[in-house]
mmCIF file with all atom_site columns, C-alpha atoms in Angstrom:
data_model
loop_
_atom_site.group_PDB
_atom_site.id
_atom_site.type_symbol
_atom_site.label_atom_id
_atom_site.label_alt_id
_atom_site.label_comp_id
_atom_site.label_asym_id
_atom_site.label_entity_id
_atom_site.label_seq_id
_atom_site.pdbx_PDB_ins_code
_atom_site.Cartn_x
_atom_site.Cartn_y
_atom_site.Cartn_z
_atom_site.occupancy
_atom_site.B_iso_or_equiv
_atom_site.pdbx_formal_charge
_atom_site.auth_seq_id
_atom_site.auth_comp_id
_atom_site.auth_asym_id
_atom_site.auth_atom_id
_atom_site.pdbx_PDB_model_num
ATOM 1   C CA . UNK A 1 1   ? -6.671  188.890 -202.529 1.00 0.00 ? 1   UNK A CA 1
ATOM 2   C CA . UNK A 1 2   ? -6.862  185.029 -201.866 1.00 0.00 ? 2   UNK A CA 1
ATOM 3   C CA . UNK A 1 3   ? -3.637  185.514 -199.923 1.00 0.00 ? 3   UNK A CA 1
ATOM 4   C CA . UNK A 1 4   ? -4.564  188.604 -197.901 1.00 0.00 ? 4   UNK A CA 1
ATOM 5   C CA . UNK A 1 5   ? -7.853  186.031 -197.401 1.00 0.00 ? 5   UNK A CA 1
ATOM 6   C CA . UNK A 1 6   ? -5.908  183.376 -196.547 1.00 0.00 ? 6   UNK A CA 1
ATOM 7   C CA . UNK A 1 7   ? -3.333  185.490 -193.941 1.00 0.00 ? 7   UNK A CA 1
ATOM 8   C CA . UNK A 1 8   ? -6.540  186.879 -192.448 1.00 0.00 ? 8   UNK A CA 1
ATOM 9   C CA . UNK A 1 9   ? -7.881  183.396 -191.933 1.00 0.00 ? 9   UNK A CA 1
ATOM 10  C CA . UNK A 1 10  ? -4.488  182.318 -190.767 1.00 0.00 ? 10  UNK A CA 1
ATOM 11  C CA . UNK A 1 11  ? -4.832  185.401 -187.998 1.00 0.00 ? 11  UNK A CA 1
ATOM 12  C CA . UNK A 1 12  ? -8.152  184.985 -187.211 1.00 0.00 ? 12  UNK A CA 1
ATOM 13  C CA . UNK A 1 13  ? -7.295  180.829 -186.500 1.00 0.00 ? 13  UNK A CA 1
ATOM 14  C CA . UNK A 1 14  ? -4.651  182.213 -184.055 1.00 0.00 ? 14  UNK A CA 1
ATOM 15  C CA . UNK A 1 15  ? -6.562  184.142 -182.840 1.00 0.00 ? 15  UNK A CA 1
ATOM 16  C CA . UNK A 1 16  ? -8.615  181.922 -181.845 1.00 0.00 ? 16  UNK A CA 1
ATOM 17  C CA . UNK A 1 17  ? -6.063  179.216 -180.545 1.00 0.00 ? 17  UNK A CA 1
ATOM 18  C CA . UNK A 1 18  ? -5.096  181.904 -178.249 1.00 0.00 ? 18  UNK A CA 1
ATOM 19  C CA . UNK A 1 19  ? -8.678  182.856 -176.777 1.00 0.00 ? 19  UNK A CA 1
ATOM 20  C CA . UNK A 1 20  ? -8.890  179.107 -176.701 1.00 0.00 ? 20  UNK A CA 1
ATOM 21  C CA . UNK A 1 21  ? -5.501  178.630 -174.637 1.00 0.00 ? 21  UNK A CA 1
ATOM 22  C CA . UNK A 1 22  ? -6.648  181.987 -172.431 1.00 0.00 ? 22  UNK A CA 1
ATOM 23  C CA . UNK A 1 23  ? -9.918  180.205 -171.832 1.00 0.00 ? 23  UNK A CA 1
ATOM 24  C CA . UNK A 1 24  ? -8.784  177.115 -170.420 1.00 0.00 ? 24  UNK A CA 1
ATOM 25  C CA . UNK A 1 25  ? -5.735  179.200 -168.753 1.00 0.00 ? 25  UNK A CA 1
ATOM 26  C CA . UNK A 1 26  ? -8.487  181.203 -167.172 1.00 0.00 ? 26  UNK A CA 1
ATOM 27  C CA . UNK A 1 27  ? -10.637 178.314 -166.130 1.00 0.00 ? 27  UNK A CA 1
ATOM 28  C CA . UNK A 1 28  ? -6.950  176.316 -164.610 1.00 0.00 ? 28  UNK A CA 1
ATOM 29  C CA . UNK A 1 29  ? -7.184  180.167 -162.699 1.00 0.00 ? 29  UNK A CA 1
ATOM 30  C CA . UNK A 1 30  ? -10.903 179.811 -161.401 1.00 0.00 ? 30  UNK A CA 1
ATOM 31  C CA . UNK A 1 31  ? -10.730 176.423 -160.398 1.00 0.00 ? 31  UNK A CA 1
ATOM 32  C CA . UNK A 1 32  ? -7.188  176.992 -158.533 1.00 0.00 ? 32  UNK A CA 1
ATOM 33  C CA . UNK A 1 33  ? -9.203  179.536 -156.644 1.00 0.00 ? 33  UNK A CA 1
ATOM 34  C CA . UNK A 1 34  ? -12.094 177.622 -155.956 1.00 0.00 ? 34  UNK A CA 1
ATOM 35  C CA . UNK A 1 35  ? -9.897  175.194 -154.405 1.00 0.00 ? 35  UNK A CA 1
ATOM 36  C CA . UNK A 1 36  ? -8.334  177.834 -152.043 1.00 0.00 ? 36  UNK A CA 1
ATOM 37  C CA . UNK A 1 37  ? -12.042 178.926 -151.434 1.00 0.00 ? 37  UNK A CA 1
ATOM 38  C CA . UNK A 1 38  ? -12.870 175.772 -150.725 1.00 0.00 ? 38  UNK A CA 1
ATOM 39  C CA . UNK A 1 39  ? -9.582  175.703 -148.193 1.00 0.00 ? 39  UNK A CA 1
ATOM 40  C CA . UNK A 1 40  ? -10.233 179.184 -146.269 1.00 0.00 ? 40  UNK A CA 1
ATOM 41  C CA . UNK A 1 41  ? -13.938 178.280 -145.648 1.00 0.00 ? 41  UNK A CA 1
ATOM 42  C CA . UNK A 1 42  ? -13.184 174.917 -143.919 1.00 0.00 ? 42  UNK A CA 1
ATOM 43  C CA . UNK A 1 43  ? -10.798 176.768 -142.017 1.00 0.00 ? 43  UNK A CA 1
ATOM 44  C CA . UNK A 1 44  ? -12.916 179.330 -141.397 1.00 0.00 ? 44  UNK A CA 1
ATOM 45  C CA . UNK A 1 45  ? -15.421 176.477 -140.330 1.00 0.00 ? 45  UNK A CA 1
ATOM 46  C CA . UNK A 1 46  ? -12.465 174.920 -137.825 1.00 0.00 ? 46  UNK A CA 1
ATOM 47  C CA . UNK A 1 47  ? -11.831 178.731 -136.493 1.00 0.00 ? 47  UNK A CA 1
ATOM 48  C CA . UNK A 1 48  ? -15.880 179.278 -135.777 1.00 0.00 ? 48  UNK A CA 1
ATOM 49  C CA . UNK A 1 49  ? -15.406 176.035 -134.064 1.00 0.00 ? 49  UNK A CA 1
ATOM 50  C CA . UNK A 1 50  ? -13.061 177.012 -131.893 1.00 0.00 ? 50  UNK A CA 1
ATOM 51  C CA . UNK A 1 51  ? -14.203 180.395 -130.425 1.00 0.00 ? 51  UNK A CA 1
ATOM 52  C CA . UNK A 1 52  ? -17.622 178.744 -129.526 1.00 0.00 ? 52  UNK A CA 1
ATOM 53  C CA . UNK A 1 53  ? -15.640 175.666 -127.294 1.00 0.00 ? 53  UNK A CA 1
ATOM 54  C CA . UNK A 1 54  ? -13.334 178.892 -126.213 1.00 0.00 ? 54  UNK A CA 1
ATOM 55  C CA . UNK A 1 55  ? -16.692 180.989 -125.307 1.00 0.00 ? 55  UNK A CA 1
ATOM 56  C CA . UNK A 1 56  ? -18.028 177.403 -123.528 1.00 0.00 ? 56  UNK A CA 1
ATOM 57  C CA . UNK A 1 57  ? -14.888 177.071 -121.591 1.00 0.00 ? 57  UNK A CA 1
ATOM 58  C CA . UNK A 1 58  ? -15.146 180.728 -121.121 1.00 0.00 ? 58  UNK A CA 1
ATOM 59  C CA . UNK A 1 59  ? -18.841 180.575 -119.552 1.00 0.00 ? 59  UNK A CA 1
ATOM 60  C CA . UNK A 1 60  ? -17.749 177.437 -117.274 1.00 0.00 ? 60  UNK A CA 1
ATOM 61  C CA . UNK A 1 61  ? -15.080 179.131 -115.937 1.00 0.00 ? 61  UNK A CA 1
ATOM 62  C CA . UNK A 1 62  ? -16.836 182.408 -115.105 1.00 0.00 ? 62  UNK A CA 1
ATOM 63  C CA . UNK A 1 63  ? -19.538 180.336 -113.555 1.00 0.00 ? 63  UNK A CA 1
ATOM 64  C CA . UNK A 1 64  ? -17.449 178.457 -111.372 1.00 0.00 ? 64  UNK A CA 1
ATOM 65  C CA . UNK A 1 65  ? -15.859 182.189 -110.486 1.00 0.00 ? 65  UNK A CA 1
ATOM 66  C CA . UNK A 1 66  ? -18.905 183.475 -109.159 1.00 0.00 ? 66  UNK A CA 1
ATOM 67  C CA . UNK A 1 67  ? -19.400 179.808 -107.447 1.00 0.00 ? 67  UNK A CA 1
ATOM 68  C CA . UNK A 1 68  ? -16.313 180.499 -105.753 1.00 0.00 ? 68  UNK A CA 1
ATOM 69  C CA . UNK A 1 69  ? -16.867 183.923 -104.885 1.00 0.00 ? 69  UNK A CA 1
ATOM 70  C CA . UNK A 1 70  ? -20.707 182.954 -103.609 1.00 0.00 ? 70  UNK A CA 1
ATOM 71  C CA . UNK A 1 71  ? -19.016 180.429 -101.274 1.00 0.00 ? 71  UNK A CA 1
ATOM 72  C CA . UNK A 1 72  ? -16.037 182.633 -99.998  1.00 0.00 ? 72  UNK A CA 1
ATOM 73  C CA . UNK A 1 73  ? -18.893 185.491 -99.754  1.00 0.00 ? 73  UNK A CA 1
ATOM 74  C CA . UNK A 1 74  ? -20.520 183.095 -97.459  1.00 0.00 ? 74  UNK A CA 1
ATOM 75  C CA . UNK A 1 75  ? -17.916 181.721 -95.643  1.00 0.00 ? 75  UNK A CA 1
ATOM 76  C CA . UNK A 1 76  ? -16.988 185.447 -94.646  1.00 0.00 ? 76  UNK A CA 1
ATOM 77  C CA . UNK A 1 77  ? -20.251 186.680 -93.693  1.00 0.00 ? 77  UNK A CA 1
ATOM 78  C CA . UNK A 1 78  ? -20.561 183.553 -91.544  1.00 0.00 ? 78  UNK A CA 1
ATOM 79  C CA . UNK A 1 79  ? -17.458 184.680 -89.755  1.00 0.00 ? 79  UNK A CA 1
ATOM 80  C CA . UNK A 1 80  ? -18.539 187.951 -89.404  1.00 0.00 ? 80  UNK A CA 1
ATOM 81  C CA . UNK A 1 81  ? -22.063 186.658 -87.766  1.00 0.00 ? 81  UNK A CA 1
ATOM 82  C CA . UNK A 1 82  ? -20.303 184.609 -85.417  1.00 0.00 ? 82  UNK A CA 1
ATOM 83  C CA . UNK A 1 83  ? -18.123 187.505 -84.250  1.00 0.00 ? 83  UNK A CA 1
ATOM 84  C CA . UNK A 1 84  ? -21.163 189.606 -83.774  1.00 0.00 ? 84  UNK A CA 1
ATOM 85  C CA . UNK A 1 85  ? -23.055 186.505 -81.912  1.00 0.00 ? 85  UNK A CA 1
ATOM 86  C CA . UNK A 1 86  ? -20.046 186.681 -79.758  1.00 0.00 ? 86  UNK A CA 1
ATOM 87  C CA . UNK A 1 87  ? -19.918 190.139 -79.044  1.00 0.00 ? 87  UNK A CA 1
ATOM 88  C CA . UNK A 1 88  ? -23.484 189.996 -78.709  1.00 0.00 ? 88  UNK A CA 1
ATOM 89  C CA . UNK A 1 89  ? -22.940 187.349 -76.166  1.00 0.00 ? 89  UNK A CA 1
ATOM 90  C CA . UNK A 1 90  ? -20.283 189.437 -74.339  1.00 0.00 ? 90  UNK A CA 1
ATOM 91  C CA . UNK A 1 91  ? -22.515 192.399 -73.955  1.00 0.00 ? 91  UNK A CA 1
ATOM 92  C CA . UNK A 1 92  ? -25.435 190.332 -72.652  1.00 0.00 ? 92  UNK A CA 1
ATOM 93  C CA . UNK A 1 93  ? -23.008 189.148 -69.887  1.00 0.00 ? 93  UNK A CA 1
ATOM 94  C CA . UNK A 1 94  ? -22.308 192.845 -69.165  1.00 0.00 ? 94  UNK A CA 1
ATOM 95  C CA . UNK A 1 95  ? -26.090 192.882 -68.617  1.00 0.00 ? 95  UNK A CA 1
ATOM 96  C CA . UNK A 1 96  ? -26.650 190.445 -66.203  1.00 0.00 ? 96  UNK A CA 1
ATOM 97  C CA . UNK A 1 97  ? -25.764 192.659 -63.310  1.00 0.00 ? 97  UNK A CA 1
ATOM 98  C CA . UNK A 1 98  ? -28.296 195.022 -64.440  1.00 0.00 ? 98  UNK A CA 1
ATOM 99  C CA . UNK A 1 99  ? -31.091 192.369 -64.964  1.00 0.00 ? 99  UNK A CA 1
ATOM 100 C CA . UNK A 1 100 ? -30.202 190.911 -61.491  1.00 0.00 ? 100 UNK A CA 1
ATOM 101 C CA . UNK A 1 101 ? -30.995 194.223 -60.434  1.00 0.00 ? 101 UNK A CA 1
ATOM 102 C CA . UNK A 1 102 ? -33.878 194.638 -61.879  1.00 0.00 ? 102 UNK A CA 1
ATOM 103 C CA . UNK A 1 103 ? -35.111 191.698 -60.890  1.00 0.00 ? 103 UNK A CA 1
ATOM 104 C CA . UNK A 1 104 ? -34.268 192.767 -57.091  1.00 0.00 ? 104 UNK A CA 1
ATOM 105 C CA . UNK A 1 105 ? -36.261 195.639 -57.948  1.00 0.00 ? 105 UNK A CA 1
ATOM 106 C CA . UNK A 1 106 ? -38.878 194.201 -58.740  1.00 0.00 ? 106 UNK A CA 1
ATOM 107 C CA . UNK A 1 107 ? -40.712 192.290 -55.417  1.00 0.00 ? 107 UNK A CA 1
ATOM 108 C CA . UNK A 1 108 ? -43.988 191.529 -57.295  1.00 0.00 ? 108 UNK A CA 1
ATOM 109 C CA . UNK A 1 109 ? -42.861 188.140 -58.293  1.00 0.00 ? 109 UNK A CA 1
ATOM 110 C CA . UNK A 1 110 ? -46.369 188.384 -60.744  1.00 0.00 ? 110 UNK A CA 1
ATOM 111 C CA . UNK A 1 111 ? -44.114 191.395 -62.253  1.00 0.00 ? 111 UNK A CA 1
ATOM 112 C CA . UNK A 1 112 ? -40.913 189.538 -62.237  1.00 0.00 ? 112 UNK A CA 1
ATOM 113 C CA . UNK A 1 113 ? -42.747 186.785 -64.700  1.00 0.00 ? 113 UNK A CA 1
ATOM 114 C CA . UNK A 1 114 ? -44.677 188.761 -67.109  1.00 0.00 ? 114 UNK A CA 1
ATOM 115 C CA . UNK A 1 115 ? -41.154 191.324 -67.935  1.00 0.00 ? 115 UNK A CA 1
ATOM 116 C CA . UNK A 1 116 ? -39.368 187.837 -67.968  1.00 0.00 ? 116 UNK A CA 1
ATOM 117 C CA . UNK A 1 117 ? -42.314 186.467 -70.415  1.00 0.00 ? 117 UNK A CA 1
ATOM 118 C CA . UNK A 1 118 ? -41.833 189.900 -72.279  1.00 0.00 ? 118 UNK A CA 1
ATOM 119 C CA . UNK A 1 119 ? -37.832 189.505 -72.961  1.00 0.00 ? 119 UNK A CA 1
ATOM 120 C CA . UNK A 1 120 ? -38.510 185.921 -73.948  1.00 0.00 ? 120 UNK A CA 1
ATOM 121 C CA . UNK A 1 121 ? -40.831 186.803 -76.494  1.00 0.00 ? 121 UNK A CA 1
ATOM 122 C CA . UNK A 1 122 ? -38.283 189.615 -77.808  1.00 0.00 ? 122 UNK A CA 1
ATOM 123 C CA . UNK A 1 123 ? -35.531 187.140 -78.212  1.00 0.00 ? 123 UNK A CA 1
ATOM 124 C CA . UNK A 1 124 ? -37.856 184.684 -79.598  1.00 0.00 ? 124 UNK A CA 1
ATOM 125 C CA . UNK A 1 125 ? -38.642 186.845 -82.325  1.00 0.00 ? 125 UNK A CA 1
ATOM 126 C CA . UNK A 1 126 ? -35.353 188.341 -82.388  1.00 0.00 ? 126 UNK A CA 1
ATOM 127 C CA . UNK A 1 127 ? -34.127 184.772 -84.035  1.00 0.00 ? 127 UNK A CA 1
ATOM 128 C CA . UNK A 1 128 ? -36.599 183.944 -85.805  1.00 0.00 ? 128 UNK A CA 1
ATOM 129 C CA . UNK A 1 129 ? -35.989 187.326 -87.677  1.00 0.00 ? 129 UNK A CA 1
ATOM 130 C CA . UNK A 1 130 ? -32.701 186.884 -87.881  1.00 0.00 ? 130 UNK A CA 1
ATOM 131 C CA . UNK A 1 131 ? -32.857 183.172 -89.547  1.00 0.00 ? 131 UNK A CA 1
ATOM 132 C CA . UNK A 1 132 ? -35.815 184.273 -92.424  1.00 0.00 ? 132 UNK A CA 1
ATOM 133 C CA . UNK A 1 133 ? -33.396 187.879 -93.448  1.00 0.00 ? 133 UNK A CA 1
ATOM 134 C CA . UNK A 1 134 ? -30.101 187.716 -95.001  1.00 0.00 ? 134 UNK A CA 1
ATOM 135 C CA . UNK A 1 135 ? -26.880 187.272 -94.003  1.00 0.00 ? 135 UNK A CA 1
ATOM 136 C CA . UNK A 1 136 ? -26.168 190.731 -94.528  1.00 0.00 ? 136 UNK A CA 1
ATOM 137 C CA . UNK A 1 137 ? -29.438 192.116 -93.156  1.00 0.00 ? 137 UNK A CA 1
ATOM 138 C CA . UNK A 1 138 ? -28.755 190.264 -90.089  1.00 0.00 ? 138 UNK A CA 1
ATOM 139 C CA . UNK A 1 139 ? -25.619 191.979 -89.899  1.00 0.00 ? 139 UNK A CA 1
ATOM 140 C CA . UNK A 1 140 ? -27.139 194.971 -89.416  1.00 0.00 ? 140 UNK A CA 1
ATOM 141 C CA . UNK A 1 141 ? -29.538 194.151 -87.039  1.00 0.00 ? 141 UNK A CA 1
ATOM 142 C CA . UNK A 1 142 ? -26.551 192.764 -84.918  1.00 0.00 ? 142 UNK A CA 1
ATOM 143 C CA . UNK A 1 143 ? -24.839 195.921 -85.224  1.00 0.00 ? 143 UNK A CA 1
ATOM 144 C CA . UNK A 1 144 ? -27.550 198.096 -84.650  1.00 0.00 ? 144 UNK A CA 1
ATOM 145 C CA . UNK A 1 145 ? -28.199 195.466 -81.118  1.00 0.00 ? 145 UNK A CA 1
ATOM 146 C CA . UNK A 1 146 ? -24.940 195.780 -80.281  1.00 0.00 ? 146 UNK A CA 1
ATOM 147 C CA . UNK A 1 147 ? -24.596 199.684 -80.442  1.00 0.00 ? 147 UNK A CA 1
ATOM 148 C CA . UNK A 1 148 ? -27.240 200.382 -78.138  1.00 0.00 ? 148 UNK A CA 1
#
């Protein structure tokens, strides 16, 4: 009996060593893959970095896209403005016949002044509307001048 006593105890000791052993084996384990935690977090720290200076570079160069595009947007409308003023210039000479007729027509030289007051006031107002709209809504008032 003391021997079956003494072979248990003997077991149960190893039994022990090895929990013991497959303790600190386990611990060596955790603290192997604390240290790779430890890893992946500061580069997941460096990675978080990087897509917010790639989403600021990102944002600078869309802004200075649509800076771009605002300038070439007026650049072109500009263009287009002066090709209408020119038109619009052309057509006006096309007029002057008609206006030197009219102005033939007319022999009340009283007349003559208040239709010449009259256009003044039209073209007055005509630029003045044109500088306070848009370039595009100018445009259109161009176009619509020019097609009548």
């Amino acid at each position: 009996m003391e021997q079956k006593l003494s072979e248990l105890s003997s077991l149960y000791n190893e039994l022990l060593e090895m929990c013991e052993d497959s303790q600190i084996a386990s611990q060596d384990q955790l603290e192997e893959i604390r240290k790779l935690l430890e890893k992946a977090r500061g580069r997941k720290e460096v990675i978080e970095k990087e897509k917010v200076d790639l989403d600021n570079q990102w944002s600078q160069v869309s802004r200075r896209r649509e800076e771009l595009l605002n300038k070439y947007k007026d650049v072109s409308s500009s263009a287009v403005v002066d090709r209408f003023c020119v038109e619009g210039l052309k057509k006006m000479m096309e007029k002057i016949p008609v206006i030197m007729d009219l102005s033939r027509n007319l022999t009340n030289p009283l007349l003559l002044s208040v239709e010449l007051v009259k256009g003044l006031v039209f073209l007055i107002k005509l630029i003045d509307d044109f500088k306070n709209k848009k370039a595009s809504e100018s445009n259109l008032e161009i176009r619509k001048f020019l097609s009548e």
